[in-house]
Structures are given as structure tokens and as C-alpha cells.
CSV table of C-alpha atoms and ligand atoms in Angstrom, one decimal:
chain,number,residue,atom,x,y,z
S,1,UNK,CA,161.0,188.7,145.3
S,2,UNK,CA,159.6,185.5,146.3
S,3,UNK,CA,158.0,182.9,144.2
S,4,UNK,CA,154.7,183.4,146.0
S,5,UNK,CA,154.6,187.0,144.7
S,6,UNK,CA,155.3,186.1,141.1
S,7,UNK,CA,152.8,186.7,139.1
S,8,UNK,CA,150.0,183.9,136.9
S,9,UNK,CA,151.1,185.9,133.7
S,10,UNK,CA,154.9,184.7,134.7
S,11,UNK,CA,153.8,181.4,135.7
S,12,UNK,CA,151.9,180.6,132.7
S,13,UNK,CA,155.0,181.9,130.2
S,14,UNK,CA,157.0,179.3,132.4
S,15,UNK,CA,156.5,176.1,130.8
S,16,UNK,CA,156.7,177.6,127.3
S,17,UNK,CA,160.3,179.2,128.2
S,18,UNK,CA,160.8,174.9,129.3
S,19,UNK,CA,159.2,173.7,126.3
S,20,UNK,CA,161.5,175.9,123.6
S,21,UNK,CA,164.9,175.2,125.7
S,22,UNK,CA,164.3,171.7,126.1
S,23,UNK,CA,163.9,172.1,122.0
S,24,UNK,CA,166.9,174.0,121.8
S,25,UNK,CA,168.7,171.5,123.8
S,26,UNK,CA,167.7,168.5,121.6
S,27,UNK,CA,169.4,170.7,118.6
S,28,UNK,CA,172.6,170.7,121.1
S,29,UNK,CA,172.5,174.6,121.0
S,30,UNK,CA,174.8,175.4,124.1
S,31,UNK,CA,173.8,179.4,124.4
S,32,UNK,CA,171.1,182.1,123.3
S,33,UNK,CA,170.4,185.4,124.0
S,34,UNK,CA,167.3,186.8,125.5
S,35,UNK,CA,166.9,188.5,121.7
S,36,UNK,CA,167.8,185.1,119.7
S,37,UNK,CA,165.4,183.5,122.7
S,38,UNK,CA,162.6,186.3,122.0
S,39,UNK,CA,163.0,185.6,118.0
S,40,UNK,CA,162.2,181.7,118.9
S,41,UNK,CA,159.6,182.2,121.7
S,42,UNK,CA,157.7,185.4,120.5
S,43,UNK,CA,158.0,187.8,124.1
S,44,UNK,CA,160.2,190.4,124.1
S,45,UNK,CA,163.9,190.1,125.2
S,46,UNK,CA,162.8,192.2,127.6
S,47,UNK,CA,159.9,190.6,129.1
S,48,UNK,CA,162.3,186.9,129.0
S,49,UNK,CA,164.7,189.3,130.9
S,50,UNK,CA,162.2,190.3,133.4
S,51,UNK,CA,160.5,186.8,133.6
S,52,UNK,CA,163.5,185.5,134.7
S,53,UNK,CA,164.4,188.1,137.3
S,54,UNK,CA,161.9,187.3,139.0
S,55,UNK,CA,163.7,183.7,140.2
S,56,UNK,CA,167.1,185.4,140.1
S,57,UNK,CA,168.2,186.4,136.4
S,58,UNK,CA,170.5,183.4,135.1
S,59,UNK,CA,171.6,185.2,132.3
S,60,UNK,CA,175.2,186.6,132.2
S,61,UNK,CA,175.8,190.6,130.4
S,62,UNK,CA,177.3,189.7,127.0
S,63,UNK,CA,177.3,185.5,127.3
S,64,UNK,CA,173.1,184.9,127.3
S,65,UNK,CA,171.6,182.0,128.8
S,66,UNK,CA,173.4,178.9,129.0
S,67,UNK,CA,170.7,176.6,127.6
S,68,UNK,CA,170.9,173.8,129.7
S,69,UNK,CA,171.5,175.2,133.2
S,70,UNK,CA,168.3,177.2,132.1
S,71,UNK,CA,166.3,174.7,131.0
S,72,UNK,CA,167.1,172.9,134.5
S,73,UNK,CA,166.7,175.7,136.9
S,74,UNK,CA,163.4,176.4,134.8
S,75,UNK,CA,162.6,172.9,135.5
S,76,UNK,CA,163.3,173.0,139.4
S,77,UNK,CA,160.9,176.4,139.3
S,78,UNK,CA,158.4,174.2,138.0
S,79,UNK,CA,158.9,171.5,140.6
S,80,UNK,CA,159.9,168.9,137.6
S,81,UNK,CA,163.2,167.7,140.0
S,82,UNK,CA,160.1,165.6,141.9
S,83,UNK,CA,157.6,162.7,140.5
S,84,UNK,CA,154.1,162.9,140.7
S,85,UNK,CA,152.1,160.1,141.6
S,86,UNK,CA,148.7,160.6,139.4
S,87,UNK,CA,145.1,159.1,138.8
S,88,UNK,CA,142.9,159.3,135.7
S,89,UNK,CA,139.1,159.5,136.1
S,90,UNK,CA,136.8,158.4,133.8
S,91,UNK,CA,138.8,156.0,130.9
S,92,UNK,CA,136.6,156.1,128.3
S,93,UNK,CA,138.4,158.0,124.6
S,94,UNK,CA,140.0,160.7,126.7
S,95,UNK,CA,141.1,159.1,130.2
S,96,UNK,CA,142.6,156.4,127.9
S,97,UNK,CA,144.4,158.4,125.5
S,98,UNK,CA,146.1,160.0,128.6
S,99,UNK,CA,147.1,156.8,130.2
S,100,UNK,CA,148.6,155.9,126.9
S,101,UNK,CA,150.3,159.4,126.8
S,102,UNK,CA,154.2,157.8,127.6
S,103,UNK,CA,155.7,161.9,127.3
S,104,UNK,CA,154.0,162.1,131.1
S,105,UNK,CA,156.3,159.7,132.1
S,106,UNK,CA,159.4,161.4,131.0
S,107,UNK,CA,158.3,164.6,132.5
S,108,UNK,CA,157.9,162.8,136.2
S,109,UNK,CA,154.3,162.2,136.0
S,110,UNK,CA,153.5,158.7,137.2
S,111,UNK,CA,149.8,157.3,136.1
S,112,UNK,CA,149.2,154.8,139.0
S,113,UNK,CA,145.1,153.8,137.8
S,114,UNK,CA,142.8,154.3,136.0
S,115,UNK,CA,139.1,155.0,137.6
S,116,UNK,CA,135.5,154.3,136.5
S,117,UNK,CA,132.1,153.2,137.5
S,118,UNK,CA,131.7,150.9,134.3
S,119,UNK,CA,131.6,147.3,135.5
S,120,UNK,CA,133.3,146.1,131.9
S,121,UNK,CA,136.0,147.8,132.3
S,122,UNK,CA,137.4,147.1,135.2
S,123,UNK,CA,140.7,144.7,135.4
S,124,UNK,CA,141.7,146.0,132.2
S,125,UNK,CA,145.3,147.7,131.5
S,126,UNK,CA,146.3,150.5,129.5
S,127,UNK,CA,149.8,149.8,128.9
S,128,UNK,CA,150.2,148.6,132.4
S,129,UNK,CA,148.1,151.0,133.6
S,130,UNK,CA,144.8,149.1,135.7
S,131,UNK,CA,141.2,150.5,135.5
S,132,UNK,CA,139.9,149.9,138.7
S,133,UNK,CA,136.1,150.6,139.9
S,134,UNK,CA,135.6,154.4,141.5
S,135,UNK,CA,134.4,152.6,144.8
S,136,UNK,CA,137.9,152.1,145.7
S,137,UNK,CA,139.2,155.4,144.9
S,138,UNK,CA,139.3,157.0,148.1
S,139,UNK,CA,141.1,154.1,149.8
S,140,UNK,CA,143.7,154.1,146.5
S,141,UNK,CA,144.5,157.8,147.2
S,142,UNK,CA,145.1,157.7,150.9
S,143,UNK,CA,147.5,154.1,150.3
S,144,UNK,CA,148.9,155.7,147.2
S,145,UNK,CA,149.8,159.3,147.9
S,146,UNK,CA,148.1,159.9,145.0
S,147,UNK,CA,149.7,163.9,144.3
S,148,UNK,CA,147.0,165.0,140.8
S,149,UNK,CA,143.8,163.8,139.7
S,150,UNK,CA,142.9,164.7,136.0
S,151,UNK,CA,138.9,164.7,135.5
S,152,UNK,CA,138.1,162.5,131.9
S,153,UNK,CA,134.3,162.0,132.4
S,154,UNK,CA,131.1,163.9,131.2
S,155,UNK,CA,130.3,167.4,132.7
S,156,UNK,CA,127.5,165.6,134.9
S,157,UNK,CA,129.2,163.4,136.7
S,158,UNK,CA,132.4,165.9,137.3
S,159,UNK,CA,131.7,168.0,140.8
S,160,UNK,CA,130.7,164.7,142.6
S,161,UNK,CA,133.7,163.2,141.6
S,162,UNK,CA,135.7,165.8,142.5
S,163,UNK,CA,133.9,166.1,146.2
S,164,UNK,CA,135.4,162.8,146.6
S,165,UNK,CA,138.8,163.5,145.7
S,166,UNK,CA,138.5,166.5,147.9
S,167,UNK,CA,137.3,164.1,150.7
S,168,UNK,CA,140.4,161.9,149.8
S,169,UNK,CA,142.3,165.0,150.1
S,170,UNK,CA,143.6,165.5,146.8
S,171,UNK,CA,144.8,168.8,146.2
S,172,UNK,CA,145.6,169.4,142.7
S,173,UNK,CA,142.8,168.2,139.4
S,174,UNK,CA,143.3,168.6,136.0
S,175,UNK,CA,140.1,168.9,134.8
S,176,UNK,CA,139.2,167.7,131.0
S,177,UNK,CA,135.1,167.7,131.8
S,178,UNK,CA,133.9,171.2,130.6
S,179,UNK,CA,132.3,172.7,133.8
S,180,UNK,CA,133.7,174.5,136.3
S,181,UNK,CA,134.2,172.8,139.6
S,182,UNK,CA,134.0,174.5,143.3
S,183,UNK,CA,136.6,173.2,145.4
S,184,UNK,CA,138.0,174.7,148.9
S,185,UNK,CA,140.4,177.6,148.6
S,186,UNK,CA,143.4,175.1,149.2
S,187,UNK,CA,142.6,172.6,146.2
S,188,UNK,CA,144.1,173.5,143.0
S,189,UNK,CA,141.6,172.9,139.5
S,190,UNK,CA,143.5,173.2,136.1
S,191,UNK,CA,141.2,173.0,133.2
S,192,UNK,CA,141.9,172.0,130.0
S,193,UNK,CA,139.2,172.8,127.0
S,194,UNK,CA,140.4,172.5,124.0
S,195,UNK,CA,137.0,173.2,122.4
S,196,UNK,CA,137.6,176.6,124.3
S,197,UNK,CA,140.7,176.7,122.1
S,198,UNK,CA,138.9,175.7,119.3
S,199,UNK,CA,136.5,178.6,119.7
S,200,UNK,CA,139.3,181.0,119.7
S,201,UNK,CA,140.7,180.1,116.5
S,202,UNK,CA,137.4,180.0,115.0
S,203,UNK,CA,137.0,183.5,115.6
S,204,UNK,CA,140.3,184.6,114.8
S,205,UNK,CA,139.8,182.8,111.5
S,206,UNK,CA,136.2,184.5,110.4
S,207,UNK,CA,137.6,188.2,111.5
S,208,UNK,CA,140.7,187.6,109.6
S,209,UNK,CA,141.2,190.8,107.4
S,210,UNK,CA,141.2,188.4,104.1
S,211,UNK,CA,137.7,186.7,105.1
H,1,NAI,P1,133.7,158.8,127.2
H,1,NAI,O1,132.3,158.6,127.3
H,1,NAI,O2,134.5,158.0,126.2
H,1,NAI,O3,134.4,158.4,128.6
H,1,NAI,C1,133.8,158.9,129.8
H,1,NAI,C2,134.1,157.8,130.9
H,1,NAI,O4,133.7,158.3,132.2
H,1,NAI,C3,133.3,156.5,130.6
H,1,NAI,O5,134.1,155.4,130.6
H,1,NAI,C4,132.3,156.5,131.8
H,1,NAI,O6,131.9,155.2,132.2
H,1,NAI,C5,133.1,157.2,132.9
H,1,NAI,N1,132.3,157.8,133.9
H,1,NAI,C6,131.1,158.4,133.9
H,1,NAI,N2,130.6,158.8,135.1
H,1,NAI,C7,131.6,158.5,135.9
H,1,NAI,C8,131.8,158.6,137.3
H,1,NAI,N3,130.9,159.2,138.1
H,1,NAI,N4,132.9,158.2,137.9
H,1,NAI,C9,133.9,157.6,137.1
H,1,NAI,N5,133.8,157.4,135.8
H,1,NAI,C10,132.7,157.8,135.2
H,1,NAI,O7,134.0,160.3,127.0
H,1,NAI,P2,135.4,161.0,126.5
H,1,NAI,O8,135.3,161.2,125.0
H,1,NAI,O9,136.6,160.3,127.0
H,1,NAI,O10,135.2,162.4,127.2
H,1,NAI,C11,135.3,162.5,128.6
H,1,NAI,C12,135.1,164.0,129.0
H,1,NAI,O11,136.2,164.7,128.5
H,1,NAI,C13,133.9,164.6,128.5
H,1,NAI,O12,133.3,165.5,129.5
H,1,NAI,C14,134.3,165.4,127.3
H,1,NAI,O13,133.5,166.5,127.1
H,1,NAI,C15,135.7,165.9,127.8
H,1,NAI,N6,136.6,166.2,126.8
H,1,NAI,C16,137.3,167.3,127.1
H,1,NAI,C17,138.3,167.7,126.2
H,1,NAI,C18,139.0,168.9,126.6
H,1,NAI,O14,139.7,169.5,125.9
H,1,NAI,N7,138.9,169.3,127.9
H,1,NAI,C19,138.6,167.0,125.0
H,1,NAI,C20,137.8,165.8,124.8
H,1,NAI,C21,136.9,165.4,125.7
């Protein structure tokens, strides 16, 4: 099968399956099984089994994974063998608390700026991270090769913003602002609520069968 065909369900299990072996690697654990792997993760040994077929298997009858050569052809399958060159928009509380995020780093993802249309905060660094004014965003992008843009401003201001990162030719957002943005079929939006999250546990918590 190719990549293309696999499915979102796959896709979004994939960084978990990175998360828990990169854990399992900082604990120096050499092997698992798919069953020790299910116990960890929570998916069958089954599904982990068929998850993984779908890129080719890695697993050997009787052995299990080998940790680390999973964890890295996980890794590759996630295209975390390149950098990304990134842009924050907006850095008020959220935008900054990205830029001061150092774990995107490690992971390949490079914060080149900052962006904002408040005057006071321009010139100033987050770590070494500049907040420049929104006027020269388009021009930053094109120079920069600027790969992701993550969205850190209020709902209002979000579509406009991300018109002009369209118009810049950005392909991929990460979108913090709650709203949902309309882009062209080949841009890429990622949203992130964590009030949506939130919301879920909220529920989950009031139809609990003790409440
Ligand atoms: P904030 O008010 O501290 O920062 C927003 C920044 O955006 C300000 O510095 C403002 O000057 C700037 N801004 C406004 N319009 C702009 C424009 N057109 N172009 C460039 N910059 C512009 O707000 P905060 O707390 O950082 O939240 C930012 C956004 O993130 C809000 O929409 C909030 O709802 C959302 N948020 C989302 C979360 C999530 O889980 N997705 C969690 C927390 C906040």
C-alpha cells in the first residue's frame, strides 16, 4: 500500500506510537512486543500490528519490535529526518509560550520570528527568537522558506491572516485561534483547541457512573 492510501485514523495513532518508543528508549528498553507495546499504548496488538503493516511491518515473528529502529523508521514516516523552518503569529500569552517551547527544537522544528501588529512589541526576543511587525511577513516567508505557520491571535483576526500566509504560499498552519479557517484544497490547517479538550473531559466527568 502506499502512504497516500493510509488512512487519518493511522496517521493520527502515528505520533503516539513515536511518543511511547521514544519513552521506552529513554528507559533503554532494547525490544517489545506488539502485546507488551498494546499494554503501554492502549490499541490492540493487533491494531499496532496492522498500523504498522501498512509502512511495511518492522516487527520480526517471535523477536517484536526493536525499539529504536522503530522509533526511527516511525520518525522518517513522520518526516522528522528533515527541519522545519516555522513562524509564530500573534505573540501575545500563547505565541510566546510557543517560542519559549525549546522541545520544538529537538524535534526539528526551527522558530525563525515571531509576528504581530503591536508596535511595542516589536524588536523584542523570545529567547533569541525576534518579534517582528506582520507588515513584513510576506517578504519573511518568501526569503525564509518559511515550511509552517502556527496561528496565536484572537478568532477575529485569524482568516485574514491566514489569506496572507496563503498569498505567501505557506502550505501548512497550525492553528491555536478557535475558528475554522477556509484555505485552498492544497494548504494544510491543523487545529489545536484545547478548550475543545476541555469540553470533552467535562462531560466525561459529569456522566461518570459515580456522579
Ligand atoms: P493575547 O491577546 O495574549 O495575544 C494575541 C496577540 O495577537 C497579541 O499580541 C495581538 O497584538 C496579536 N494580534 C492581534 N491581531 C493580529 C493580527 N491581525 N496579526 C498579527 N498579530 C495580531 O492572546 P493569547 O492568550 O495568546 O491567545 C491567542 C489566541 O489563542 C486566542 O485566539 C485564544 O483564544 C487562542 N488560544 C487557543 C488555545 C488552544 O488550545 N487552541 C489555548 C489558548 C489560547
Amino acid at each position: 500500500m502506499s502512504e497516500k492510501n493510509v488512512s487519518m485514523a493511522v496517521v493520527r495513532r502515528l505520533p503516539k506510537y513515536y511518543r511511547y518508543l521514544g519513552d521506552l528508549m529513554d528507559r533503554d528498553v532494547k525490544r517489545i512486543s506488539s502485546k507488551e507495546l498494546s499494554d503501554i499504548i492502549g490499541f490492540t496488538a493487533s491494531q499496532i500490528r496492522q498500523d504498522l503493516n501498512n509502512f511495511g511491518g518492522f516487527g520480526q515473528q517471535g523477536y517484536g519490535y526493536n525499539v529504536e529502529e522503530l522509533h526511527f523508521e516511525i520518525s522518517k514516516i513522520l518526516g522528522l529526518t528533515k527541519q522545519y523552518k516555522c513562524i509564530i503569529i500573534g505573540a501575545g500569552n500563547l505565541g510566546q509560550a510557543l517560542a519559549n517551547y525549546t522541545n520544538f527544537n529537538k524535534s526539528g522544528y526551527e522558530v525563525k520570528a515571531l509576528f504581530d501588529i503591536n508596535p511595542k512589541l516589536f524588536g523584542i526576543k523570545i529567547r533569541d527568537i525576534e518579534i517582528y511587525d506582520m507588515d513584513y511577513i510576506h517578504k519573511f516567508i518568501k526569503e525564509d522558506l518559511i515550511d509552517i505557520a502556527m496561528i496565536c491571535t484572537s478568532k477575529d483576526s485569524a482568516q485574514g491572516i491566514a489569506d496572507k500566509l496563503v498569498a505567501a504560499g505557506i502550505e501548512a498552519i497550525w492553528n491555536f485561534a478557535p475558528t475554522d479557517l477556509k484555505v485552498p484544497d492544497n494548504v494544510l490547517v491543523e487545529n489545536v483547541h484545547l478548550v475543545e479538550s476541555l469540553l470533552t473531559l467535562t462531560y466525561l466527568y459529569n456522566t461518570k457512573d459515580n456522579k
